[in-house]
Each structure stands twice: as structure tokens, then as C-alpha cells.
Amino acid sequence: MCNTLNFYVGMIYMTKIRQIYLKKAGNKPVWDHCIQNGRANALKHDEVRIKVHYSGLNFADVMMKLGLYPDAPSTPYIPGYEVSGVVTEIGAGIEDLGIGQKICAGLAFGGYQSEVVLPRWQVVALPSHLSMKEGAGLIVSFITAYASFHQMARVKPSDRVFIDCATGALGHLSLALLKSHGVEKIYGATRSPEKLKFLRDQGIAAFTHQQLREMKNPPLFDLILNSRGGQSLREDYQRLSPMGRMVCIGASSFIAQGRKKIFSWNFLKNLWAMRGFSPVSLMNDNRAVMGLNALRLFDAPELLQESLKFLEQDQGVNMIPHIDKVFAADELELALDYLGQGHSRGKVLLKW
Amino acid sequence: MCNTLNFYVGMIYMTKIRQIYLKKAGNKPVWDHCIQNGRANALKHDEVRIKVHYSGLNFADVMMKLGLYPDAPSTPYIPGYEVSGVVTEIGAGIEDLGIGQKICAGLAFGGYQSEVVLPRWQVVALPSHLSMKEGAGLIVSFITAYASFHQMARVKPSDRVFIDCATGALGHLSLALLKSHGVEKIYGATRSPEKLKFLRDQGIAAFTHQQLREMKNPPLFDLILNSRGGQSLREDYQRLSPMGRMVCIGASSFIAQGRKKIFSWNFLKNLWAMRGFSPVSLMNDNRAVMGLNALRLFDAPELLQESLKFLEQDQGVNMIPHIDKVFAADELELALDYLGQGHSRGKVLLKW
């Protein structure tokens, strides 16, 4: 499937890159699959050229497609936050990566391409225990989990941790990360009863959101990862123990409703639930609310580098993303629908 | 000054206790200094009777006096959160404290008395490096500092920490606690230029609030302790680094204004600044807002016990509260005014 064609003519590097642009966002997004031919720009000192094998999809992409992602550039642009592939060229200053090296990498937009050029620090040599597919599903989920639990919440082994999106790609890596840190009291929730076994097989206490809501004596948690936003924020806030902390990482409950229902009663209730947490309430309750957009950490390289370093350490070996399904690059829309509708139990990829 | 008179007649324990009740809160509070005579209640299994030598005053007491403290019981009641003294009687189940033992203790109200009865877990044997005066100024500041930095923010030695109330009793113990944890980048602010030297002598970077506001390239902080609330909350929020966390522990800027100016423009701006922090902003900014009312931790004994245990460990030896001034119990109003007007550089006590 990969049409990238690279050849050198003297020092001139010719290129043919497949790219997918989002031309118009909305309920009926318009995509442009195009091929860029021509002479490649020369690499800077610290840059790496990568032939992409797989691109990972994320919820942020689904929100971009719907036009609901505030950080998106103006259209047309190439979405995509993570890739795996092979190094095809390196800048003059790079000594620790060679041509042919398998890598995975994170980037702020631009991942839906068959070739990318990135600064060295955004590139990680593919951990030896991972396949190229797994590599494409590693970076975003991992840096989100690492930033949530270590950099933001500073989780302790004794914490009772609740993850509201335990079956997804992030949930999967979160469990691995928490276990590798010695956390034993982990609770996971899911929308679908049929996914409960999948969670229990991973050795955690599991329930559906509905079951938790109906519990007579629900447990209190020291740390909650909330990815759904809306009304779930208020429910989860009430589930915090004294000194409990909630890390807000998204608002997937808005995606589930889509754009059509924007003026429904439920949508408005959800929106109202996104109002602020007052410092007076936080003080009275002895609670913390933390916000995280790990994708914004591309502006804070030292924090991202800290998490990427973790992957190269011994503990990194436990970080194995669960790949749910691979789509051809042509099938992007199918792939995003599949992800957005909550069908996946792990990562969804595009193959180039 | 201490009029407490204890004597046993068989198993009957007679008592004479001086107590100070707040009868009416407001700009002109009414106090009732009274003496309770009679037969003391028998101690429960885990209780300790204490002859109080000193009671510590806190900002919460100033707010109570003004009628601005939401947690206050209905009047009349006895305020006061901490005492030092000597054990005069112990419950049958207590083996690790004896009669005559010097102690300090924390309690949720009731500290303005010459005798108190408390459960064992609220009582700490007076650390040998502390005087009885220092003991009365230790508990509330220490548990607030410990809860803020360790239990809530989970400070790391590498954090750049900013304390907005560095010259007060809490600030003083906060510096000691942070230093004992290996934190090196500590910044302290104060209202008065004349207190800057006092801070710099303790080896931290110091500036007035005004100086910080006027700085052209102000530093960013990983952790901010905000005790002033109001508009300072918004200013401090903007000073947070990516992944930065702000612990809100009070609203002393409202006290400084007093009740008379309640409908001033400044008061209203201050009040508006206490609105909530929206989860969307927190996510976009990668920041955390944490609320702490350490006095509410009397409802979460296991957290309080953790901090009190720290005092008995080796590190506890660095926790020496700075005592500013001792007033006679009769002079309570003078003492509260002194504290409320920001004159103190440490702890204010009542002597019984």
C-alpha cells in the first residue's frame, strides 16, 4: 500500500508522499487524499526523516473531524499525533539513531502521512518488545497516562485509582503503568457490560458506569481519571475521598452525542456540568481538580522527554498497547467512525 | 494565671475550668469569659485530660470572630484549634502517655479553655526540642503545611515552590518542611517590604506581592500555596508552569478588607475572582487547582494521624514554630486584632 518512493540524486532527495488533509470539519467532514511529489527539504541538524508504516488514531482526531477540537489549526491541515516507521535519513547532528532504525514518534498534527520529518526528541527507538503496529499505538496513550498519573496526579502505590475509560487504549496502558508502579487498588469502568470480563481478566475491579451509579455504598477513590467530562465530572467529583484528586483529560461524552443533538436537553445538562469548580468548594471538600491535555505538552519538551525516557527504561517493557484494528489509509473515515462510536478495545491504526 | 483546680475525691474528679465563648460574631463580637465549676465527666477508654498552658490562635479564629467562617458551630461556642499543656488524667486504654507528660494537641473548636479532654490520637507528646509555647503553635500550621505539600500537592524536591504568606506561622513551618524534603527553589512573598530581610535570612528568594506583580519576566512556579484568595488566585494561576498546581488554603485578602467594606468595588472584584476554575481551562492550561481546609481533616483521622506521626520522626526535629507574641487569656480581643491586622511574624498565643 505504501507508495512512498525515495531516491537520492546526488544530494537531492526526491520524494513522493501520501497525505490526508482535513478540508472541512463537521458532521460531514471533507477529506483530501493527495500525493505530494517533489524535492524534499534538507534536514536540519537535529531532524529525522521517517518512512511511516502505521499512523495511530486518537479521540482528538474524532473531535477534529467533527470540528469540536479547539486546538486544531485552520483547515486544510493534516491531523495525526503518532506514527511508527523506519528512519530513512538523519540530520548531521544525530548520532544515536541510524538509517533503517525502527522507531515510533509523537507529533502535534501531521501524522496522516506516509513520510514525516521530526526533531530527534520526538522520536523513540522502537522498544524491542513491540511490533511496528504496537509502536504506532504507544506514544499518545502512554504520554497521556504518564502525564496523568505521574506528572500531574503523582500517584502513590497506596492510592485507590478509578479509570472511567478502562477498556480503551489509554485505559489499557494506564493499567500497565499503575501496576508497574505498585498500585493495587485499581477500579475500571466501561460503557458496555460485555467488556467487563476483558477488564476483570486484567485483575482489576470492574463495573459499568450504570452499575457504579446504582451502587448503594459506592467506593471512594483517591484518584480518578475522567475522560468523559460533562455530567460524569460532577458524579466523579462526589466519588473523591478526602484529599482525592480528579484528572480531567477529555469530554468524550460530547462526542458520543455527536453534533446533531447539540440543542438537546441532555447536551445542555452536559455543558452546564462543565462549569468551573469553585476554590471555596474545593477547600471545603479537600479535593483537587486537575486538567490535562497531553497533546499540549509538545510545547513543554522537557516534560515530554521525561515520559519518553521512561519508555527506554526497564519499566517500559510493560507498556504494550493493545491494538484493536488496522484500517488501510484509504479507509480513514471508517476507522474514525469505528473509534468514535466506542467499538474499540484498544488502538485503531492506519496502514500506509 | 491558670485557675484550673484539680483534685480527686475518691473516683470523683472535681474541676474548675476557665472558658472563653464567642457569644456573637461580627464587627463587634461579644465574648463571654466564664468559669465552669463542677464534677468532671469520666474519661472514655481512649481519652486524655489536659491542663492547658497555652492556646494557639489562627486566622480561622479571626474569621470566626467576624462571622465569616462557614464551618463555625452556632453561637455560643468555644473557638480554638490547638493547645499545649500537661496530661492530668488518662483513659483506661492508654498506655503510651502518662500523667505529667507535656503534650501538644489539635482539636476542632474548644481550644480556648484551661482544660480539655481529647481522644488520644489528637494528642502528640511534646517533641523534646520544643518549649511549651512552641508546642501551642505547632499543630495547626504543621498539619496545614504537611497536608498542602505532602498529602495534597505531593511536592518533589525539584519543584519551584511559591508561598504567598511566607512570613506567617504557616509560611515559617512550610519553609522548614520544604527544606527538610530537599526542595531548593523556594520563593516567598509578603505584604511588607520590611519583612523581606526576615525571609532572605531564611535562605529563600523573597519579594513583596507588589514587586512580583511588577516584575517584567516573572518566574513560573510548579507549586503555589495561595492563602489570600480573591484576585490573587487569578494572578497566581497565571504564574503556574505547565503541570503546575495551586493549593488554595484560604481567603485572607477578604479578612484584610474587613466587613465594613463589603460592598466596595474591590470587594466585589475579589469575590468574582473566587468563581470556579473550569475543567476546560484547566485542560487547556495543563494545570491543577487544589483546595485544602486542613481543619476539616479532623473528620479524616487517618490523614491527620499520618501528619502527626511525621512530627515524631527524625525529620520532625526541624519543625520549630516561630512564636511572635503571647497574650494573657483575658486579652483575647487584642490578640485576635493583632493577628488579623497582619502584624505578626509567626504564631500568636494565649496564656492560661
PDB file of C-alpha atoms in Angstrom, chain A residues 70-71 147 150-156 159 222 233-234 242-245 248-251 273-280 282-294 296-297 300 303 306, chain B residues 70-71 147 150-156 159 222 233-234 242-245 248-251 273-280 282-294 296-297 300 303 306:
ATOM      1  CA  PRO A  70     -10.228  23.819  19.931  1.00  0.00           C
ATOM      2  CA  ASP A  71      -6.516  23.303  19.285  1.00  0.00           C
ATOM      3  CA  ALA A 147       1.391  12.752  32.418  1.00  0.00           C
ATOM      4  CA  HIS A 150       2.976  10.611  37.366  1.00  0.00           C
ATOM      5  CA  GLN A 151       3.446  14.199  36.283  1.00  0.00           C
ATOM      6  CA  MET A 152       0.043  15.573  37.252  1.00  0.00           C
ATOM      7  CA  ALA A 153      -1.514  13.414  39.977  1.00  0.00           C
ATOM      8  CA  ARG A 154       1.765  11.968  41.306  1.00  0.00           C
ATOM      9  CA  VAL A 155       0.124   8.649  42.073  1.00  0.00           C
ATOM     10  CA  LYS A 156       1.230   6.618  45.098  1.00  0.00           C
ATOM     11  CA  ASP A 159      -3.936   5.166  46.102  1.00  0.00           C
ATOM     12  CA  ASP A 222      -8.110   8.841  45.895  1.00  0.00           C
ATOM     13  CA  LEU A 233     -17.394  15.169  36.084  1.00  0.00           C
ATOM     14  CA  ARG A 234     -19.870  16.049  38.802  1.00  0.00           C
ATOM     15  CA  PRO A 242     -10.672  13.492  51.347  1.00  0.00           C
ATOM     16  CA  MET A 243      -7.530  14.736  49.555  1.00  0.00           C
ATOM     17  CA  GLY A 244      -8.836  12.999  46.440  1.00  0.00           C
ATOM     18  CA  ARG A 245      -7.762  14.262  43.029  1.00  0.00           C
ATOM     19  CA  CYS A 248      -9.815  15.651  33.628  1.00  0.00           C
ATOM     20  CA  ILE A 249      -8.465  14.618  30.272  1.00  0.00           C
ATOM     21  CA  GLY A 250     -11.354  14.987  27.868  1.00  0.00           C
ATOM     22  CA  ALA A 251     -15.029  15.220  27.173  1.00  0.00           C
ATOM     23  CA  ALA A 273     -21.747  20.319  34.143  1.00  0.00           C
ATOM     24  CA  MET A 274     -18.538  21.645  32.565  1.00  0.00           C
ATOM     25  CA  ARG A 275     -18.785  24.835  34.635  1.00  0.00           C
ATOM     26  CA  GLY A 276     -15.973  25.676  36.983  1.00  0.00           C
ATOM     27  CA  PHE A 277     -15.061  24.100  40.280  1.00  0.00           C
ATOM     28  CA  SER A 278     -15.001  26.921  42.812  1.00  0.00           C
ATOM     29  CA  PRO A 279     -11.975  27.231  45.077  1.00  0.00           C
ATOM     30  CA  VAL A 280     -14.309  27.542  48.050  1.00  0.00           C
ATOM     31  CA  LEU A 282     -12.532  22.600  46.682  1.00  0.00           C
ATOM     32  CA  MET A 283     -11.335  23.874  50.068  1.00  0.00           C
ATOM     33  CA  ASN A 284     -14.453  22.735  51.865  1.00  0.00           C
ATOM     34  CA  ASP A 285     -14.184  19.315  50.255  1.00  0.00           C
ATOM     35  CA  ASN A 286     -10.385  18.953  50.462  1.00  0.00           C
ATOM     36  CA  ARG A 287     -10.275  17.967  46.809  1.00  0.00           C
ATOM     37  CA  ALA A 288      -8.247  18.708  43.704  1.00  0.00           C
ATOM     38  CA  VAL A 289      -9.284  19.104  40.078  1.00  0.00           C
ATOM     39  CA  MET A 290      -6.551  18.788  37.502  1.00  0.00           C
ATOM     40  CA  GLY A 291      -6.745  19.376  33.781  1.00  0.00           C
ATOM     41  CA  LEU A 292      -4.578  17.650  31.267  1.00  0.00           C
ATOM     42  CA  ASN A 293      -4.170  17.942  27.539  1.00  0.00           C
ATOM     43  CA  ALA A 294      -1.118  15.802  26.969  1.00  0.00           C
ATOM     44  CA  ARG A 296      -0.218  20.424  24.504  1.00  0.00           C
ATOM     45  CA  LEU A 297       2.937  19.070  26.088  1.00  0.00           C
ATOM     46  CA  ALA A 300       6.844  21.692  27.008  1.00  0.00           C
ATOM     47  CA  LEU A 303       8.055  17.121  30.303  1.00  0.00           C
ATOM     48  CA  GLU A 306      10.769  12.754  30.761  1.00  0.00           C
TER      49      GLU A 306
ATOM     50  CA  PRO B  70     -18.630  28.791  57.314  1.00  0.00           C
ATOM     51  CA  ASP B  71     -17.648  25.809  59.458  1.00  0.00           C
ATOM     52  CA  ALA B 147      -1.423  18.400  54.108  1.00  0.00           C
ATOM     53  CA  HIS B 150       2.754  16.256  51.026  1.00  0.00           C
ATOM     54  CA  GLN B 151      -0.778  14.950  51.113  1.00  0.00           C
ATOM     55  CA  MET B 152      -2.340  17.261  48.532  1.00  0.00           C
ATOM     56  CA  ALA B 153       0.335  18.583  46.162  1.00  0.00           C
ATOM     57  CA  ARG B 154       2.830  15.754  46.715  1.00  0.00           C
ATOM     58  CA  VAL B 155       5.777  18.099  46.364  1.00  0.00           C
ATOM     59  CA  LYS B 156       9.004  16.897  44.753  1.00  0.00           C
ATOM     60  CA  ASP B 159       9.647  21.714  42.301  1.00  0.00           C
ATOM     61  CA  ASP B 222       5.419  24.318  39.779  1.00  0.00           C
ATOM     62  CA  LEU B 233      -5.992  33.410  42.870  1.00  0.00           C
ATOM     63  CA  ARG B 234      -6.218  34.558  39.264  1.00  0.00           C
ATOM     64  CA  PRO B 242       2.837  23.505  32.638  1.00  0.00           C
ATOM     65  CA  MET B 243       1.650  20.788  35.068  1.00  0.00           C
ATOM     66  CA  GLY B 244       1.741  23.427  37.789  1.00  0.00           C
ATOM     67  CA  ARG B 245      -0.512  23.046  40.819  1.00  0.00           C
ATOM     68  CA  CYS B 248      -5.829  27.154  47.839  1.00  0.00           C
ATOM     69  CA  ILE B 249      -5.942  27.251  51.608  1.00  0.00           C
ATOM     70  CA  GLY B 250      -7.762  30.432  52.453  1.00  0.00           C
ATOM     71  CA  ALA B 251      -9.022  33.850  51.570  1.00  0.00           C
ATOM     72  CA  ALA B 273     -12.243  36.184  41.373  1.00  0.00           C
ATOM     73  CA  MET B 274     -13.403  33.325  43.621  1.00  0.00           C
ATOM     74  CA  ARG B 275     -15.513  31.889  40.770  1.00  0.00           C
ATOM     75  CA  GLY B 276     -14.770  28.400  39.583  1.00  0.00           C
ATOM     76  CA  PHE B 277     -11.895  27.139  37.512  1.00  0.00           C
ATOM     77  CA  SER B 278     -13.436  25.411  34.511  1.00  0.00           C
ATOM     78  CA  PRO B 279     -12.208  21.942  33.618  1.00  0.00           C
ATOM     79  CA  VAL B 280     -11.804  23.078  30.011  1.00  0.00           C
ATOM     80  CA  LEU B 282      -7.535  23.507  33.344  1.00  0.00           C
ATOM     81  CA  MET B 283      -7.124  21.045  30.471  1.00  0.00           C
ATOM     82  CA  ASN B 284      -6.022  23.695  28.024  1.00  0.00           C
ATOM     83  CA  ASP B 285      -3.526  25.039  30.523  1.00  0.00           C
ATOM     84  CA  ASN B 286      -2.347  21.699  31.952  1.00  0.00           C
ATOM     85  CA  ARG B 287      -2.873  22.970  35.461  1.00  0.00           C
ATOM     86  CA  ALA B 288      -4.331  21.821  38.742  1.00  0.00           C
ATOM     87  CA  VAL B 289      -6.309  23.667  41.396  1.00  0.00           C
ATOM     88  CA  MET B 290      -6.474  22.065  44.802  1.00  0.00           C
ATOM     89  CA  GLY B 291      -8.491  23.124  47.810  1.00  0.00           C
ATOM     90  CA  LEU B 292      -7.480  22.459  51.354  1.00  0.00           C
ATOM     91  CA  ASN B 293      -9.104  23.101  54.687  1.00  0.00           C
ATOM     92  CA  ALA B 294      -6.784  21.230  56.997  1.00  0.00           C
ATOM     93  CA  ARG B 296     -11.718  19.610  58.153  1.00  0.00           C
ATOM     94  CA  LEU B 297      -9.247  16.764  58.399  1.00  0.00           C
ATOM     95  CA  ALA B 300     -10.438  12.115  58.348  1.00  0.00           C
ATOM     96  CA  LEU B 303      -4.798  11.590  57.261  1.00  0.00           C
ATOM     97  CA  GLU B 306      -0.138  10.459  59.187  1.00  0.00           C
TER      98      GLU B 306
END
